[in-house]
Amino acid sequence: MAARSGGAAMLLRRGPVLGLSPVPRRYLYKKKWATTSPRIPATRLALHHFDTTYSLQLQERWPAVRSAMLCEQKYGALLNNFASADLIAQQLELLSATDFVSQAARRARCWQENESVEVERRKTSLEGSGGDGMMVPAQTSPLLHASVSSNIKCYTFPRGDISRFHPAWPDSLGILSYYLMDAASLLPVLALNVQPDDLVLDLCAAPGGKTLALLQTGACGHLAANDVSISRTKRLYHILKSYVPKEIRETVSITSHDGRDWGELQGGTFHKVLVDVPCTTDRHSVMEEENNIFHKMRTKERQMLPMMQLQLLMAGILAAKPEGEVVYSTCSLSQLQNEHVVERAIDIAETQFNITVHVEDLSHFRMLFQDTFCFFSGCRLGELVLPHLTANFGPMYFCKLRRA
Ligand SMILES: C[S@@+](CC[C@H](N)C(=O)[O-])C[C@H]1O[C@@H](n2cnc3c(N)ncnc32)[C@H](O)[C@@H]1O
């Protein structure tokens, strides 16, 4: 702005000095705009930045991911168990949508049954050959322990089908029947695997899609939902009011603290902690000018993101009980915001807090959800959903940590 008025002032002075005949004002302005370099849209800056970094990181996969991010994303309809939802499920099925969570849960059960039959078979054949059964190799496949919350139901249209869901409508009590969200956003919640009576912390909760999904498990003993932004916390209140009956809402405590201080406020308290951090929101950044973190004036904030993410993840680790579990997630493809943050946090937990943190293997998610999402197999730690034209969800990175 300052440069613009400075430039305009110079133009206005120049006429009389040069003794030129008065020039109509509109031409002066034309000249001013012509000499002022045009503002580069933040979306273009974002795309340029991603072209540079993600073409190295994702290599030959980047052009396809890029095209998908520039196209309309797909949504999932998270069924609201607090509404009279049976009829809704039937209606969604009539539209050819399927519940990908229940499908994955069935698949996990099926694999587990097959695996135990296989273990039995090997044991019997070893006994038959004179072995003592102790020779059966320990089954370490995470599939054996995979459990998917069957209470969460989320409908998506099949791969390649770009139909859209209608907006949700309220039941007779005014509770909305489903919540439209990027279906990949459910994966961090499923990875958290909330068990009955778990004390759960959602450290960066607003506007509340994952908070709502956590409540759908019906398992949270207590849910603390926090977000530093007061205006976004209001949106969280609004979502809970539209989807959750009062008696359940009363079991949720909503706060607006800076999550980085949480470890000091309530350290070692929670069984499960979700740390869904602010990030470069890659899809938003290449599509929307409004609230875009690639705006020039937000450069510093963007550069500080990995530090902020690290501090939030550290607070999440400190807030967890010993043996407690933490899921870290972003909606960015950036290694700097994903694996690097996790690696740094594990290191700091060990060296500065004497806390050992293990990374849990979530590779079975790739098999369980392969029909719905397109996964990147090259992450050093955690899992990453890549946007793809036939399955246009994500990006979504998630990594599960367990505090020793
Ligand atoms: C990716 S969004 C969370 C989305 C949310 N989990 C959901 O599923 O709807 C990140 C959130 O982190 C919040 N945030 C940013 N800095 C924070 C901080 N220091 N402490 C807590 N929350 C923070 C932002 O206000 C934003 O709402």
Tab-separated table of C-alpha atoms and ligand atoms in Angstrom:
chain	number	residue	atom	x	y	z
A	1	MET	CA	0.000	0.000	0.000
A	2	ALA	CA	2.786	2.422	0.969
A	3	ALA	CA	4.651	1.691	-2.257
A	4	ARG	CA	1.493	2.303	-4.240
A	5	SER	CA	0.749	5.743	-2.732
A	6	GLY	CA	4.438	6.651	-3.015
A	7	GLY	CA	4.339	5.775	-6.703
A	8	ALA	CA	1.113	7.695	-7.268
A	9	ALA	CA	2.534	10.778	-5.522
A	10	MET	CA	5.587	10.765	-7.800
A	11	LEU	CA	3.421	10.547	-10.899
A	12	LEU	CA	1.295	13.459	-9.768
A	13	ARG	CA	4.409	15.600	-9.162
A	14	ARG	CA	6.020	14.713	-12.460
A	15	GLY	CA	3.482	16.400	-14.810
A	16	PRO	CA	3.925	20.075	-13.801
A	17	VAL	CA	7.720	19.693	-13.452
A	18	LEU	CA	8.057	18.483	-17.003
A	19	GLY	CA	5.707	21.218	-18.163
A	20	LEU	CA	3.531	18.814	-20.036
A	21	SER	CA	-0.034	19.698	-20.867
A	22	PRO	CA	-2.463	18.424	-18.245
A	23	VAL	CA	-3.004	14.714	-18.656
A	24	PRO	CA	-6.433	13.305	-17.846
A	25	ARG	CA	-6.341	11.659	-14.416
A	26	ARG	CA	-7.398	8.286	-15.728
A	27	TYR	CA	-4.200	7.966	-17.801
A	28	LEU	CA	-2.079	8.817	-14.807
A	29	TYR	CA	-3.693	5.980	-12.920
A	30	LYS	CA	-3.227	3.666	-15.891
A	31	LYS	CA	0.455	4.397	-15.858
A	32	LYS	CA	0.648	3.842	-12.115
A	33	TRP	CA	-0.886	0.373	-12.368
A	34	ALA	CA	1.288	-0.503	-15.317
A	35	THR	CA	4.474	0.229	-13.369
A	36	THR	CA	3.392	-1.492	-10.164
A	37	SER	CA	4.272	-5.168	-10.252
A	38	PRO	CA	1.091	-7.237	-10.088
A	39	ARG	CA	0.409	-9.113	-6.861
A	40	ILE	CA	1.045	-12.810	-7.352
A	41	PRO	CA	-1.909	-14.798	-6.066
A	42	ALA	CA	-1.112	-16.859	-2.968
A	43	THR	CA	-2.500	-19.946	-4.711
A	44	ARG	CA	0.119	-19.533	-7.438
A	45	LEU	CA	2.890	-19.071	-4.852
A	46	ALA	CA	1.694	-22.225	-3.112
A	47	LEU	CA	1.684	-24.227	-6.318
A	48	HIS	CA	5.155	-22.989	-7.202
A	49	HIS	CA	6.434	-23.944	-3.755
A	50	PHE	CA	4.844	-27.397	-3.974
A	51	ASP	CA	6.184	-27.949	-7.505
A	52	THR	CA	9.674	-27.357	-6.170
A	53	THR	CA	9.465	-29.481	-3.024
A	54	TYR	CA	6.958	-32.234	-3.828
A	55	SER	CA	8.393	-33.083	-7.238
A	56	LEU	CA	11.537	-34.132	-5.334
A	57	GLN	CA	9.666	-35.850	-2.544
A	58	LEU	CA	7.012	-37.691	-4.575
A	59	GLN	CA	8.962	-37.791	-7.858
A	60	GLU	CA	6.915	-39.313	-10.706
A	61	ARG	CA	3.778	-39.372	-8.534
A	62	TRP	CA	3.703	-35.575	-8.120
A	63	PRO	CA	1.984	-34.633	-11.456
A	64	ALA	CA	-0.989	-36.914	-10.687
A	65	VAL	CA	-1.244	-35.681	-7.078
A	66	ARG	CA	-1.003	-32.077	-8.312
A	67	SER	CA	-3.834	-32.558	-10.824
A	68	ALA	CA	-6.016	-34.151	-8.160
A	69	MET	CA	-5.404	-31.290	-5.703
A	70	LEU	CA	-6.482	-28.822	-8.377
A	71	CYS	CA	-9.764	-30.700	-8.916
A	72	GLU	CA	-12.809	-30.961	-6.731
A	73	GLN	CA	-12.184	-33.038	-3.645
A	74	LYS	CA	-14.377	-35.936	-2.551
A	75	TYR	CA	-16.287	-36.013	0.688
A	76	GLY	CA	-17.375	-38.711	3.048
A	77	ALA	CA	-20.615	-38.651	5.039
A	78	LEU	CA	-19.845	-39.439	8.674
A	79	LEU	CA	-23.041	-40.956	10.011
A	80	ASN	CA	-24.256	-39.361	13.200
A	81	ASN	CA	-25.058	-42.123	15.697
A	82	PHE	CA	-26.870	-39.576	17.852
A	83	ALA	CA	-29.506	-39.004	15.151
A	84	SER	CA	-31.995	-41.658	14.058
A	85	ALA	CA	-29.495	-42.909	11.500
A	86	ASP	CA	-30.782	-46.305	10.299
A	87	LEU	CA	-32.941	-44.885	7.573
A	88	ILE	CA	-30.126	-42.588	6.467
A	89	ALA	CA	-27.759	-45.531	5.965
A	90	GLN	CA	-30.319	-47.194	3.696
A	91	GLN	CA	-30.803	-44.006	1.732
A	92	LEU	CA	-27.063	-43.576	1.216
A	93	GLU	CA	-26.735	-47.193	0.134
A	94	LEU	CA	-29.454	-46.627	-2.455
A	95	LEU	CA	-27.181	-43.943	-3.924
A	96	SER	CA	-24.404	-46.624	-4.207
A	97	ALA	CA	-22.407	-45.124	-1.355
A	98	THR	CA	-20.749	-47.628	1.007
A	99	ASP	CA	-19.473	-47.431	4.552
A	100	PHE	CA	-15.719	-47.808	4.146
A	101	VAL	CA	-15.073	-48.126	7.894
A	102	SER	CA	-17.345	-51.158	8.371
A	103	GLN	CA	-15.855	-52.686	5.221
A	104	ALA	CA	-12.351	-52.326	6.688
A	105	ALA	CA	-13.521	-53.743	10.032
A	106	ARG	CA	-14.917	-56.826	8.237
A	107	ARG	CA	-11.697	-57.163	6.281
A	108	ALA	CA	-9.621	-56.990	9.508
A	109	ARG	CA	-11.763	-59.684	11.169
A	110	CYS	CA	-11.518	-61.896	8.109
A	111	TRP	CA	-7.704	-61.605	8.001
A	112	GLN	CA	-7.449	-62.290	11.717
A	113	GLU	CA	-9.549	-65.454	11.386
A	114	ASN	CA	-7.439	-66.653	8.456
A	115	GLU	CA	-4.229	-65.865	10.329
A	116	SER	CA	-5.309	-67.797	13.437
A	117	VAL	CA	-6.324	-70.787	11.291
A	118	GLU	CA	-2.885	-70.606	9.667
A	119	VAL	CA	-1.096	-70.414	13.069
A	120	GLU	CA	-3.105	-73.454	14.284
A	121	ARG	CA	-2.268	-75.352	11.098
A	122	ARG	CA	1.473	-74.665	11.476
A	123	LYS	CA	1.395	-75.624	15.148
A	124	THR	CA	-0.325	-78.937	14.402
A	125	SER	CA	2.091	-79.775	11.601
A	126	LEU	CA	5.093	-79.004	13.866
A	127	GLU	CA	3.660	-81.167	16.670
A	128	GLY	CA	3.077	-83.930	14.118
A	129	SER	CA	6.733	-83.725	13.110
A	130	GLY	CA	7.917	-84.059	16.746
A	131	GLY	CA	8.350	-80.315	17.490
A	132	ASP	CA	7.082	-78.857	20.793
A	133	GLY	CA	5.001	-76.106	19.240
A	134	MET	CA	7.434	-73.480	20.568
A	135	MET	CA	8.978	-73.287	17.120
A	136	VAL	CA	5.971	-71.453	15.651
A	137	PRO	CA	7.352	-68.081	14.602
A	138	ALA	CA	5.930	-65.205	16.632
A	139	GLN	CA	3.214	-63.482	14.634
A	140	THR	CA	4.211	-59.871	14.407
A	141	SER	CA	1.845	-58.818	11.612
A	142	PRO	CA	0.018	-55.696	12.815
A	143	LEU	CA	-3.021	-57.076	10.990
A	144	LEU	CA	-3.395	-59.568	13.800
A	145	HIS	CA	-4.009	-56.762	16.268
A	146	ALA	CA	-5.828	-54.428	13.914
A	147	SER	CA	-9.119	-53.253	15.273
A	148	VAL	CA	-11.352	-50.729	13.592
A	149	SER	CA	-14.051	-48.984	15.607
A	150	SER	CA	-17.240	-50.485	14.240
A	151	ASN	CA	-19.215	-47.604	15.776
A	152	ILE	CA	-17.812	-45.119	13.280
A	153	LYS	CA	-19.616	-45.251	9.950
A	154	CYS	CA	-18.603	-43.140	7.013
A	155	TYR	CA	-20.102	-43.397	3.550
A	156	THR	CA	-18.212	-42.603	0.364
A	157	PHE	CA	-19.035	-43.013	-3.292
A	158	PRO	CA	-17.010	-45.670	-5.126
A	159	ARG	CA	-13.633	-44.922	-6.691
A	160	GLY	CA	-13.985	-42.754	-9.760
A	161	ASP	CA	-17.556	-41.733	-8.854
A	162	ILE	CA	-17.615	-37.982	-8.240
A	163	SER	CA	-21.234	-37.727	-7.061
A	164	ARG	CA	-21.815	-35.334	-4.197
A	165	PHE	CA	-23.811	-35.873	-1.035
A	166	HIS	CA	-26.796	-33.659	-0.340
A	167	PRO	CA	-26.448	-31.423	2.692
A	168	ALA	CA	-27.484	-33.281	5.856
A	169	TRP	CA	-30.984	-32.806	7.177
A	170	PRO	CA	-32.166	-32.804	10.801
A	171	ASP	CA	-34.120	-35.618	12.475
A	172	SER	CA	-37.297	-35.015	14.486
A	173	LEU	CA	-35.208	-33.698	17.421
A	174	GLY	CA	-33.267	-31.307	15.201
A	175	ILE	CA	-30.036	-33.389	15.238
A	176	LEU	CA	-28.262	-33.536	11.854
A	177	SER	CA	-27.952	-36.978	10.292
A	178	TYR	CA	-24.429	-36.853	8.875
A	179	TYR	CA	-21.367	-34.651	8.742
A	180	LEU	CA	-19.588	-34.084	5.437
A	181	MET	CA	-15.816	-34.211	5.726
A	182	ASP	CA	-12.714	-35.334	3.877
A	183	ALA	CA	-13.035	-39.068	4.554
A	184	ALA	CA	-9.244	-39.307	5.007
A	185	SER	CA	-9.626	-37.123	8.118
A	186	LEU	CA	-11.165	-40.111	9.841
A	187	LEU	CA	-7.967	-42.144	9.580
A	188	PRO	CA	-6.153	-40.343	12.440
A	189	VAL	CA	-9.230	-40.915	14.618
A	190	LEU	CA	-9.358	-44.603	13.680
A	191	ALA	CA	-5.621	-44.869	14.350
A	192	LEU	CA	-6.191	-43.513	17.859
A	193	ASN	CA	-8.415	-46.573	18.486
A	194	VAL	CA	-10.295	-45.173	21.494
A	195	GLN	CA	-11.203	-47.873	24.031
A	196	PRO	CA	-14.077	-47.761	26.530
A	197	ASP	CA	-13.607	-45.114	29.228
A	198	ASP	CA	-10.438	-43.694	27.714
A	199	LEU	CA	-9.647	-40.124	28.719
A	200	VAL	CA	-9.119	-38.388	25.392
A	201	LEU	CA	-7.564	-35.040	24.496
A	202	ASP	CA	-8.137	-33.377	21.126
A	203	LEU	CA	-5.473	-30.672	21.364
A	204	CYS	CA	-6.278	-28.660	18.186
A	205	ALA	CA	-9.933	-29.499	17.822
A	206	ALA	CA	-11.727	-26.769	15.870
A	207	PRO	CA	-13.839	-26.697	13.797
A	208	GLY	CA	-14.530	-30.167	15.167
A	209	GLY	CA	-14.817	-32.860	12.481
A	210	LYS	CA	-12.471	-35.199	14.339
A	211	THR	CA	-13.988	-34.315	17.721
A	212	LEU	CA	-17.345	-35.390	16.348
A	213	ALA	CA	-15.817	-38.618	15.001
A	214	LEU	CA	-14.214	-39.314	18.399
A	215	LEU	CA	-17.630	-38.963	20.012
A	216	GLN	CA	-19.133	-41.380	17.471
A	217	THR	CA	-16.969	-44.171	18.939
A	218	GLY	CA	-19.163	-43.902	22.036
A	219	ALA	CA	-16.079	-44.909	24.015
A	220	CYS	CA	-14.617	-41.659	25.358
A	221	GLY	CA	-14.761	-41.663	29.151
A	222	HIS	CA	-14.065	-37.968	28.920
A	223	LEU	CA	-13.178	-35.827	25.935
A	224	ALA	CA	-11.229	-32.585	26.291
A	225	ALA	CA	-11.486	-30.549	23.088
A	226	ASN	CA	-9.161	-27.569	22.888
A	227	ASP	CA	-8.328	-24.951	20.270
A	228	VAL	CA	-6.429	-21.716	20.718
A	229	SER	CA	-8.719	-19.806	18.379
A	230	ILE	CA	-11.811	-18.452	20.095
A	231	SER	CA	-13.683	-17.898	16.826
A	232	ARG	CA	-12.951	-21.451	15.671
A	233	THR	CA	-13.901	-22.807	19.095
A	234	LYS	CA	-17.288	-21.151	18.549
A	235	ARG	CA	-17.627	-23.196	15.347
A	236	LEU	CA	-16.803	-26.306	17.361
A	237	TYR	CA	-19.596	-25.438	19.834
A	238	HIS	CA	-21.945	-24.933	16.926
A	239	ILE	CA	-21.083	-28.301	15.339
A	240	LEU	CA	-21.500	-30.149	18.613
A	241	LYS	CA	-24.825	-28.396	19.167
A	242	SER	CA	-26.048	-29.461	15.718
A	243	TYR	CA	-24.907	-33.093	16.032
A	244	VAL	CA	-24.715	-34.123	19.659
A	245	PRO	CA	-27.471	-34.256	22.301
A	246	LYS	CA	-27.031	-32.118	25.390
A	247	GLU	CA	-26.282	-34.991	27.801
A	248	ILE	CA	-23.342	-36.132	25.625
A	249	ARG	CA	-22.134	-32.561	25.033
A	250	GLU	CA	-21.868	-32.167	28.766
A	251	THR	CA	-19.206	-34.893	28.855
A	252	VAL	CA	-16.990	-32.784	26.575
A	253	SER	CA	-14.920	-29.975	28.034
A	254	ILE	CA	-14.141	-27.275	25.500
A	255	THR	CA	-11.246	-24.900	26.132
A	256	SER	CA	-9.274	-22.266	24.245
A	257	HIS	CA	-5.758	-22.652	25.623
A	258	ASP	CA	-2.560	-22.442	23.672
A	259	GLY	CA	-2.060	-26.179	23.213
A	260	ARG	CA	1.699	-25.769	23.570
A	261	ASP	CA	1.184	-25.220	27.304
A	262	TRP	CA	-0.980	-28.291	27.819
A	263	GLY	CA	1.785	-30.587	29.010
A	264	GLU	CA	2.432	-28.176	31.896
A	265	LEU	CA	-1.292	-27.731	32.643
A	266	GLN	CA	-2.336	-31.401	32.710
A	267	GLY	CA	0.698	-33.578	32.101
A	268	GLY	CA	0.503	-37.387	32.126
A	269	THR	CA	-3.295	-37.454	32.217
A	270	PHE	CA	-4.745	-38.871	29.002
A	271	HIS	CA	-4.965	-42.377	27.533
A	272	LYS	CA	-5.298	-40.993	24.003
A	273	VAL	CA	-4.214	-37.662	22.522
A	274	LEU	CA	-4.962	-36.346	19.047
A	275	VAL	CA	-2.592	-33.625	17.805
A	276	ASP	CA	-4.110	-32.430	14.528
A	277	VAL	CA	-1.843	-29.445	13.983
A	278	PRO	CA	-2.158	-26.286	11.900
A	279	CYS	CA	-0.239	-26.837	8.654
A	280	THR	CA	0.061	-25.526	5.111
A	281	THR	CA	-3.365	-27.130	4.340
A	282	ASP	CA	-2.039	-27.977	0.884
A	283	ARG	CA	-5.338	-28.450	-0.902
A	284	HIS	CA	-6.759	-25.199	0.452
A	285	SER	CA	-3.532	-23.357	-0.370
A	286	VAL	CA	-3.636	-24.200	-4.073
A	287	MET	CA	-7.372	-23.503	-4.424
A	288	GLU	CA	-8.418	-20.587	-2.196
A	289	GLU	CA	-7.027	-17.068	-1.865
A	290	GLU	CA	-8.896	-16.390	1.355
A	291	ASN	CA	-7.039	-17.256	4.531
A	292	ASN	CA	-4.142	-18.616	2.473
A	293	ILE	CA	-0.920	-19.218	4.408
A	294	PHE	CA	1.100	-18.509	1.242
A	295	HIS	CA	0.083	-14.824	1.272
A	296	LYS	CA	3.298	-12.819	1.325
A	297	MET	CA	2.403	-11.211	4.645
A	298	ARG	CA	2.125	-14.667	6.263
A	299	THR	CA	5.563	-15.875	5.173
A	300	LYS	CA	7.010	-15.760	8.684
A	301	GLU	CA	4.018	-17.624	10.125
A	302	ARG	CA	4.393	-20.298	7.431
A	303	GLN	CA	8.097	-20.678	8.063
A	304	MET	CA	7.434	-21.073	11.774
A	305	LEU	CA	4.877	-23.873	11.254
A	306	PRO	CA	7.249	-26.825	11.813
A	307	MET	CA	8.370	-25.265	15.104
A	308	MET	CA	4.768	-24.703	16.214
A	309	GLN	CA	3.895	-28.286	15.181
A	310	LEU	CA	6.830	-29.661	17.132
A	311	GLN	CA	5.825	-27.724	20.250
A	312	LEU	CA	2.233	-28.955	19.947
A	313	LEU	CA	3.323	-32.569	19.453
A	314	MET	CA	5.639	-32.317	22.467
A	315	ALA	CA	2.743	-30.961	24.544
A	316	GLY	CA	0.598	-33.884	23.317
A	317	ILE	CA	3.276	-36.418	24.323
A	318	LEU	CA	3.625	-34.824	27.761
A	319	ALA	CA	-0.166	-34.798	28.202
A	320	ALA	CA	-0.338	-38.577	27.634
A	321	LYS	CA	-0.082	-41.075	30.497
A	322	PRO	CA	2.753	-43.601	30.450
A	323	GLU	CA	1.661	-46.202	27.841
A	324	GLY	CA	-0.692	-43.546	26.485
A	325	GLU	CA	-0.992	-43.094	22.732
A	326	VAL	CA	-0.666	-39.983	20.613
A	327	VAL	CA	-1.677	-39.521	16.984
A	328	TYR	CA	-0.042	-36.652	15.127
A	329	SER	CA	-1.710	-35.527	11.897
A	330	THR	CA	-1.557	-32.869	9.198
A	331	CYS	CA	-3.315	-32.286	5.893
A	332	SER	CA	-0.006	-31.560	4.164
A	333	LEU	CA	2.337	-33.643	2.020
A	334	SER	CA	5.369	-31.863	3.451
A	335	GLN	CA	8.043	-34.091	4.979
A	336	LEU	CA	9.211	-31.073	6.977
A	337	GLN	CA	5.824	-30.860	8.663
A	338	ASN	CA	5.297	-34.618	8.878
A	339	GLU	CA	8.114	-37.117	9.471
A	340	HIS	CA	10.670	-34.468	10.459
A	341	VAL	CA	8.432	-33.121	13.208
A	342	VAL	CA	7.813	-36.642	14.530
A	343	GLU	CA	11.530	-37.491	14.478
A	344	ARG	CA	12.456	-34.287	16.290
A	345	ALA	CA	9.747	-34.844	18.916
A	346	ILE	CA	10.940	-38.409	19.644
A	347	ASP	CA	14.461	-37.105	20.013
A	348	ILE	CA	13.502	-34.216	22.324
A	349	ALA	CA	11.239	-36.458	24.441
A	350	GLU	CA	14.206	-38.776	25.034
A	351	THR	CA	16.967	-36.235	25.535
A	352	GLN	CA	15.135	-33.453	27.384
A	353	PHE	CA	12.350	-35.309	29.218
A	354	ASN	CA	13.762	-38.810	29.530
A	355	ILE	CA	10.581	-40.169	27.925
A	356	THR	CA	10.893	-42.989	25.417
A	357	VAL	CA	8.399	-42.789	22.585
A	358	HIS	CA	7.783	-45.637	20.132
A	359	VAL	CA	6.308	-45.281	16.671
A	360	GLU	CA	3.443	-47.724	16.146
A	361	ASP	CA	3.272	-49.575	12.847
A	362	LEU	CA	0.187	-48.476	10.911
A	363	SER	CA	1.128	-50.099	7.603
A	364	HIS	CA	-1.945	-52.354	7.878
A	365	PHE	CA	-4.058	-49.236	7.250
A	366	ARG	CA	-2.800	-49.349	3.658
A	367	MET	CA	-4.284	-52.817	3.212
A	368	LEU	CA	-7.451	-52.178	5.198
A	369	PHE	CA	-8.369	-49.002	3.349
A	370	GLN	CA	-6.841	-49.640	-0.068
A	371	ASP	CA	-10.248	-49.632	-1.803
A	372	THR	CA	-11.019	-46.114	-0.628
A	373	PHE	CA	-7.724	-44.223	-0.435
A	374	CYS	CA	-4.517	-43.950	-2.357
A	375	PHE	CA	-1.554	-44.330	0.041
A	376	PHE	CA	2.057	-43.284	-0.406
A	377	SER	CA	4.364	-46.166	0.409
A	378	GLY	CA	7.493	-44.026	0.828
A	379	CYS	CA	7.002	-42.482	4.297
A	380	ARG	CA	9.818	-43.195	6.733
A	381	LEU	CA	7.365	-42.890	9.624
A	382	GLY	CA	3.565	-42.841	9.610
A	383	GLU	CA	1.162	-43.033	6.706
A	384	LEU	CA	0.212	-40.547	4.016
A	385	VAL	CA	-2.948	-40.440	1.894
A	386	LEU	CA	-2.260	-38.946	-1.528
A	387	PRO	CA	-4.978	-37.158	-3.483
A	388	HIS	CA	-5.759	-39.046	-6.671
A	389	LEU	CA	-8.309	-38.290	-9.396
A	390	THR	CA	-10.130	-41.580	-8.746
A	391	ALA	CA	-9.980	-41.229	-4.940
A	392	ASN	CA	-9.716	-37.518	-4.375
A	393	PHE	CA	-9.263	-37.426	-0.595
A	394	GLY	CA	-6.394	-36.001	1.437
A	395	PRO	CA	-3.619	-35.137	1.670
A	396	MET	CA	-3.650	-36.600	5.168
A	397	TYR	CA	-0.577	-37.603	7.127
A	398	PHE	CA	-0.886	-39.475	10.422
A	399	CYS	CA	1.591	-41.119	12.722
A	400	LYS	CA	0.901	-42.951	15.976
A	401	LEU	CA	3.260	-42.750	18.943
A	402	ARG	CA	3.207	-44.653	22.214
A	403	ARG	CA	4.770	-43.252	25.337
A	404	ALA	CA	6.727	-45.878	27.243
B	1	LIG	C1	-5.973	-28.587	11.238
B	1	LIG	S1	-6.884	-27.553	12.234
B	1	LIG	C2	-7.733	-28.688	13.276
B	1	LIG	C3	-8.903	-29.339	12.614
B	1	LIG	C4	-9.739	-30.141	13.567
B	1	LIG	N1	-8.968	-31.122	14.272
B	1	LIG	C5	-10.876	-30.812	12.851
B	1	LIG	O1	-10.805	-32.018	12.579
B	1	LIG	O2	-11.858	-30.142	12.563
B	1	LIG	C6	-5.684	-26.914	13.306
B	1	LIG	C7	-6.251	-26.109	14.451
B	1	LIG	O3	-5.174	-25.803	15.327
B	1	LIG	C8	-5.507	-24.615	15.993
B	1	LIG	N2	-4.287	-24.088	16.619
B	1	LIG	C9	-3.306	-23.341	16.065
B	1	LIG	N3	-2.368	-23.078	16.975
B	1	LIG	C10	-2.744	-23.677	18.125
B	1	LIG	C11	-2.206	-23.748	19.430
B	1	LIG	N4	-1.049	-23.153	19.737
B	1	LIG	N5	-2.887	-24.436	20.379
B	1	LIG	C12	-4.050	-25.029	20.072
B	1	LIG	N6	-4.621	-24.972	18.868
B	1	LIG	C13	-3.976	-24.327	17.886
B	1	LIG	C14	-6.092	-23.749	14.899
B	1	LIG	O4	-6.903	-22.736	15.448
B	1	LIG	C15	-6.870	-24.784	14.084
B	1	LIG	O5	-8.212	-24.762	14.449
